[in-house]
Tab-separated table of C-alpha atoms in Angstrom:
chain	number	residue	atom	x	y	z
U	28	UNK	CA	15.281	29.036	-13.179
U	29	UNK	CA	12.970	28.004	-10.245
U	30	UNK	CA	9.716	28.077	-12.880
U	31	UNK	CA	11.647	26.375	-15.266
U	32	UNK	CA	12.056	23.269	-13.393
U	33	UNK	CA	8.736	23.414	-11.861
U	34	UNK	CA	7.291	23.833	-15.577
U	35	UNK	CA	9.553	20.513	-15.796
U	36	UNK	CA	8.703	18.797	-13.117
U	37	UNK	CA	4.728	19.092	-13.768
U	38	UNK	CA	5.066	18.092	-17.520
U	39	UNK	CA	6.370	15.142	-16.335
U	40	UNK	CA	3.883	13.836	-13.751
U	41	UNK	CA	1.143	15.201	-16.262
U	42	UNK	CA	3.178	12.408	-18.801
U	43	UNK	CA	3.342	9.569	-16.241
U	44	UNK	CA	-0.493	10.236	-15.213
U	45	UNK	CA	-0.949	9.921	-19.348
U	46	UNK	CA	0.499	6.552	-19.167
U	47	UNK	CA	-1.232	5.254	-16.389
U	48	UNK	CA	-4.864	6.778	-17.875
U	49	UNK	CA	-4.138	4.666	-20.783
U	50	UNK	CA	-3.900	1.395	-19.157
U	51	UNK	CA	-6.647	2.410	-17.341
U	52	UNK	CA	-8.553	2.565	-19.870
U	53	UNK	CA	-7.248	-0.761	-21.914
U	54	UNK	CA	-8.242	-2.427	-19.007
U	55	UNK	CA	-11.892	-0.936	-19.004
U	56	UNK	CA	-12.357	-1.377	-22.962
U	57	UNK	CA	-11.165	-5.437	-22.195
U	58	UNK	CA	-14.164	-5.672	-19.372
U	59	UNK	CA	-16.260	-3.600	-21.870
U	60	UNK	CA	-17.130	-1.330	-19.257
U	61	UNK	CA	-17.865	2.546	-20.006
U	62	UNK	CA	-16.610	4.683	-17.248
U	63	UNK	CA	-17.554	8.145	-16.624
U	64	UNK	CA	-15.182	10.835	-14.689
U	65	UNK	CA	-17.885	13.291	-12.868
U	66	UNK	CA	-16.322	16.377	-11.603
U	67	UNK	CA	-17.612	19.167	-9.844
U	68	UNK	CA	-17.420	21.644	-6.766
U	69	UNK	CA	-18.483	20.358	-3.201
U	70	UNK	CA	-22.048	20.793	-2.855
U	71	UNK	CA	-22.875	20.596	-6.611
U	72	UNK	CA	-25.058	17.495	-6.050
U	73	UNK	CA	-22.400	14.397	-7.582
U	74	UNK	CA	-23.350	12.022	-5.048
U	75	UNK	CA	-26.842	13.020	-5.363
U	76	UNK	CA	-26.646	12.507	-9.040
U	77	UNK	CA	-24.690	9.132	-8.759
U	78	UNK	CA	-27.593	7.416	-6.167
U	79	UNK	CA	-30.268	8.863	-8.689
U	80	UNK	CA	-28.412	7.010	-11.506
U	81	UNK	CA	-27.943	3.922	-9.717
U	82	UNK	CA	-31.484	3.767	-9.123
U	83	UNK	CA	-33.201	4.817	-12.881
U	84	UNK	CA	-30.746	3.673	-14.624
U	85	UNK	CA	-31.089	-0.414	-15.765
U	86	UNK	CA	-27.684	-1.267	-16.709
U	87	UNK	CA	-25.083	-2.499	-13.808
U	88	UNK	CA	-23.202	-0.017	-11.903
U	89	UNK	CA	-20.198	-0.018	-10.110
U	90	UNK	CA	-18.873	3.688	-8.305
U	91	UNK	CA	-15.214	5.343	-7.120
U	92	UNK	CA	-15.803	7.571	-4.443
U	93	UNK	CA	-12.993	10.120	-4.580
U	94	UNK	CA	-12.795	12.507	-1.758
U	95	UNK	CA	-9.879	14.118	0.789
U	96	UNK	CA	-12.139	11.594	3.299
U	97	UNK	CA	-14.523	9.320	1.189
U	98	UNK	CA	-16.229	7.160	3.888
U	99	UNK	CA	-19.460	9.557	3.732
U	100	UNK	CA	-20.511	9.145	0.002
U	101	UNK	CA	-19.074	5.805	0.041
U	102	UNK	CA	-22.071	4.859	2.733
U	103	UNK	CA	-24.488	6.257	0.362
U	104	UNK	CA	-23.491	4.689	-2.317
U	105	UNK	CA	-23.294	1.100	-0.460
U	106	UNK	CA	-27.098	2.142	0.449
U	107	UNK	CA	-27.925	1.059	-3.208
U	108	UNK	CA	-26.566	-1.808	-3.382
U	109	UNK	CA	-23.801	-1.646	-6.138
U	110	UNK	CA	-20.183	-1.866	-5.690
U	111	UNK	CA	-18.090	0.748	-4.747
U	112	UNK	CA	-14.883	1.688	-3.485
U	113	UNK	CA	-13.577	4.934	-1.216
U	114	UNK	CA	-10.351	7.029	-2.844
U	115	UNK	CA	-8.883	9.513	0.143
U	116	UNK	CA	-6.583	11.809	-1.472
U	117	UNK	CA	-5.647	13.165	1.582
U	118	UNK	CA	-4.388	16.661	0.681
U	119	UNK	CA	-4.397	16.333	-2.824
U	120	UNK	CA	-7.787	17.826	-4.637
U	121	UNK	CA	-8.186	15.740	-7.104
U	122	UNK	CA	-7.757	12.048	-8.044
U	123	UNK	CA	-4.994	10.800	-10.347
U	124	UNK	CA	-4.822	7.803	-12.857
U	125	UNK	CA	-2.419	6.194	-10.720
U	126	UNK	CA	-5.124	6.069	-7.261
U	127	UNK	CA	-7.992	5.091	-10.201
U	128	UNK	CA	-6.121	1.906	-10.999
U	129	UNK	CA	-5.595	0.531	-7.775
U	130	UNK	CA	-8.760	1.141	-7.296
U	131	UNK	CA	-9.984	-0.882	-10.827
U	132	UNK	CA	-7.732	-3.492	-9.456
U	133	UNK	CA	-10.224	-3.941	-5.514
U	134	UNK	CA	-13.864	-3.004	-7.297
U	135	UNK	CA	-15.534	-6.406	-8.519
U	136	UNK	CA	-16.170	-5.419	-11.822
U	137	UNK	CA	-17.019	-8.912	-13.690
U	138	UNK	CA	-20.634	-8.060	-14.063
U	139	UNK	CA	-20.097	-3.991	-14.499
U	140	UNK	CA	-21.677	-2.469	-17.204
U	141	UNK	CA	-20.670	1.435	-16.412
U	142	UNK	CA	-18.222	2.704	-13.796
U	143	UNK	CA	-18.829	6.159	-12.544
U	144	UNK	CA	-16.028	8.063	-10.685
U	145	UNK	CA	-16.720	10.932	-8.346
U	146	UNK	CA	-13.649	12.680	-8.587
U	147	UNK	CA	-12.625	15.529	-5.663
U	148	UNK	CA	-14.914	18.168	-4.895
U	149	UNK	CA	-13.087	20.933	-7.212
U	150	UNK	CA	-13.384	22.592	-10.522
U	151	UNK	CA	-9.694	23.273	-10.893
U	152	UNK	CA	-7.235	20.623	-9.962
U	153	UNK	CA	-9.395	17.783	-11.853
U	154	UNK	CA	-8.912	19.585	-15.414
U	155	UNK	CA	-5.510	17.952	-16.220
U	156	UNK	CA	-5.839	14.408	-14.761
U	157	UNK	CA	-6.898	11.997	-17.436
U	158	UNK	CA	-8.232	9.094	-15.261
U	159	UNK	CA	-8.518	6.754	-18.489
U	160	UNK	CA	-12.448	7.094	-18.742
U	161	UNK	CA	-14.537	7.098	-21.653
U	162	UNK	CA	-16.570	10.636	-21.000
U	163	UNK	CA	-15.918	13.384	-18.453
U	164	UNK	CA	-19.200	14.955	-17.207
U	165	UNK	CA	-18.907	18.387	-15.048
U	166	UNK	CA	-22.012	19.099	-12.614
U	167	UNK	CA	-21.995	22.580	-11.324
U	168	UNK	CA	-25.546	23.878	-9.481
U	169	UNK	CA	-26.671	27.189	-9.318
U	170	UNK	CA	-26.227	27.538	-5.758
U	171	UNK	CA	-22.586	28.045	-6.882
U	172	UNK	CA	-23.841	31.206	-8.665
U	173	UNK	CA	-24.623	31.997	-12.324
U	174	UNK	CA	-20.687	32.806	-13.100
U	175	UNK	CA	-19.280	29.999	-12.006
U	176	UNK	CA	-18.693	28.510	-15.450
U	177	UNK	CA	-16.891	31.613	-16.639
U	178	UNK	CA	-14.417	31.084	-13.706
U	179	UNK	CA	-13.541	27.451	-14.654
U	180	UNK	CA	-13.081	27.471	-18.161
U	181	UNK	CA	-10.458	24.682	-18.349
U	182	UNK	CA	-12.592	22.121	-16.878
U	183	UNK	CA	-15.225	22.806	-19.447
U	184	UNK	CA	-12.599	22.783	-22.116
U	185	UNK	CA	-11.818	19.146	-21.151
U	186	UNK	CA	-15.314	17.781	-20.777
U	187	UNK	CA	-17.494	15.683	-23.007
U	188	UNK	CA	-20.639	16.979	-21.299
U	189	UNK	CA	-22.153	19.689	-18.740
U	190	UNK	CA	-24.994	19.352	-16.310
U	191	UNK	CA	-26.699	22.782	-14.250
U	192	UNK	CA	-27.915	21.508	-11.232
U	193	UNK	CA	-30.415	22.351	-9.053
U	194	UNK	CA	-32.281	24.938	-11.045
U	195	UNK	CA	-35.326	24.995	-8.887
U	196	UNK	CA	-33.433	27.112	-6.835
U	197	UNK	CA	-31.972	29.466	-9.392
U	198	UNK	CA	-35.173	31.870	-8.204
U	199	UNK	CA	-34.253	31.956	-5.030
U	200	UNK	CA	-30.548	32.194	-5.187
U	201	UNK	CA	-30.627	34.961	-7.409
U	202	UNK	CA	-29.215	33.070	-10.335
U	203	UNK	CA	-29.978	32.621	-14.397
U	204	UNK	CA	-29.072	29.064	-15.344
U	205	UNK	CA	-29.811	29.864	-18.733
U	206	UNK	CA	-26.866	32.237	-18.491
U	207	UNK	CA	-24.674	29.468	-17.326
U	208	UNK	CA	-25.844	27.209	-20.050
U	209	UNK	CA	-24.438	29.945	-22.359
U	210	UNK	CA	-21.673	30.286	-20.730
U	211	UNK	CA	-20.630	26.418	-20.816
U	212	UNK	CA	-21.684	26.669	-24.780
U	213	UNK	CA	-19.219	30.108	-25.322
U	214	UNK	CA	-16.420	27.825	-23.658
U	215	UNK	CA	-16.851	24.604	-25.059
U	216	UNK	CA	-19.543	24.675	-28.161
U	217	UNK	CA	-18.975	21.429	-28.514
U	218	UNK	CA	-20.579	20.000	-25.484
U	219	UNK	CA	-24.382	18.911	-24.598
U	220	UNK	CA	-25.480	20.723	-21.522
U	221	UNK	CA	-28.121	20.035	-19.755
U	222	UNK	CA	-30.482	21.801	-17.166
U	223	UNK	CA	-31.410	19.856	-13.637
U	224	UNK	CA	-33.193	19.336	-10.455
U	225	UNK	CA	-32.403	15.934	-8.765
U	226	UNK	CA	-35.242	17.453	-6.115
U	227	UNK	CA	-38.366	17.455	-9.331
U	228	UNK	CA	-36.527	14.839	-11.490
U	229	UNK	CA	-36.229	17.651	-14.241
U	230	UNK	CA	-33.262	16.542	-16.666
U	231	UNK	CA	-32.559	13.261	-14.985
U	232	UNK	CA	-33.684	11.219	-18.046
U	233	UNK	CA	-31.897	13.562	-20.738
U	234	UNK	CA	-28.834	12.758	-18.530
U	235	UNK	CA	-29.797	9.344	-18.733
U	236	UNK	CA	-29.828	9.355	-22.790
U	237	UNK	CA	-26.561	11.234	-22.933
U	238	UNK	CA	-24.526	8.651	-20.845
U	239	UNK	CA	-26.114	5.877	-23.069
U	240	UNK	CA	-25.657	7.466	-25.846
U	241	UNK	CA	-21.887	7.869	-25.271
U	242	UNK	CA	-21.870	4.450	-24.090
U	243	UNK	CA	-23.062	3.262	-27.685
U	244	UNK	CA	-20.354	5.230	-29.034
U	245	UNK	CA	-17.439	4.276	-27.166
């Protein structure tokens, strides 16, 4: 009886996180802004990622910091200049659709061209929280180790595109990002993945043409 009603309970706030996610994303489609969910472990290099994009890429930019205390990658993000806004979950590990449009409502998003939201640093929680974007992109870095993508299927599952980070390293750490690539590929076929080093620039622009490519598509 008890997993019965807690099978209940979930379905339900997965349903009223469905609803939300959608008016999330009427609202973005109305500004005709493309918003990206990036997900992926602490330490996989999101942050890193998001003040690399900010500063190659030429369209405007506006960032959700989502963390259990968001004030540190919320200061590096207002380094660069573009509007962002600080999500603490708390104890929760992961952000919801409900948090994501409060959020919508404080950014200043009149002159936003693409949104990017660092969600929690986790590979599990994330994987059934439709935030209302456009594209969910999971980072994951080698530092992690090379079977880290066969321990997190779901999130693959439910993402639109796969980045390995920080494969400069994978010598050093011991680990085959090719293997990984495979990996993501045997999970979710469907998915570009790309290799990366934020450190040597390696992948950045291929990252770049993905996002813009999905951005045309939308």
């Amino acid at each position: 009886m008890h997993i019965v009603a807690s099978v209940e309970v979930e379905q339900d706030i997965i349903q009223a996180n469905d609803k939300l996610a959608y008016k999330n994303r009427k609202a973005l489609d109305e500004k005709g802004i493309f918003a990206v969910d990036l997900v992926g472990a602490v330490g996989s290099g999101k942050t890193s990622l998001l003040e690399v994009l900010v500063e190659k890429m030429d369209e405007d930019i506006a960032v959700i910091a989502g963390d259990i205390l968001s004030k540190f990658d919320t200061k590096r993000i207002e380094a660069k200049n573009v509007p962002v806004k600080g999500l603490n979950t708390g104890k929760e590990c992961h952000l919801d659709a409900h948090l994501v449009g409060h959020a919508l409502e404080d950014l200043p998003l009149d002159d936003a061209e693409v949104l990017f939201i660092e969600n929690v640093g986790n590979l599990i929680c994330p994987a059934d929280f439709n935030l209302g974007v456009h594209v969910r992109c999971v980072i994951i870095s080698v530092t992690e180790g090379d079977d880290t993508a066969e321990k997190h299927p779901m999130i693959f599952k439910t993402a639109d595109m796969a980045i390995v980070n920080k494969v400069d390293l994978a010598e050093a750490v011991g680990a085959d990002a090719d293997k990984m690539v495979d990996d993501i590929n045997t999970i979710n076929p469907d998915i570009p993945v790309v290799k990366c080093s934020l450190k040597t620039g390696e992948g950045v622009d291929e990252i770049i043409d993905l996002f813009r490519k999905f951005k045309d598509e939308k």
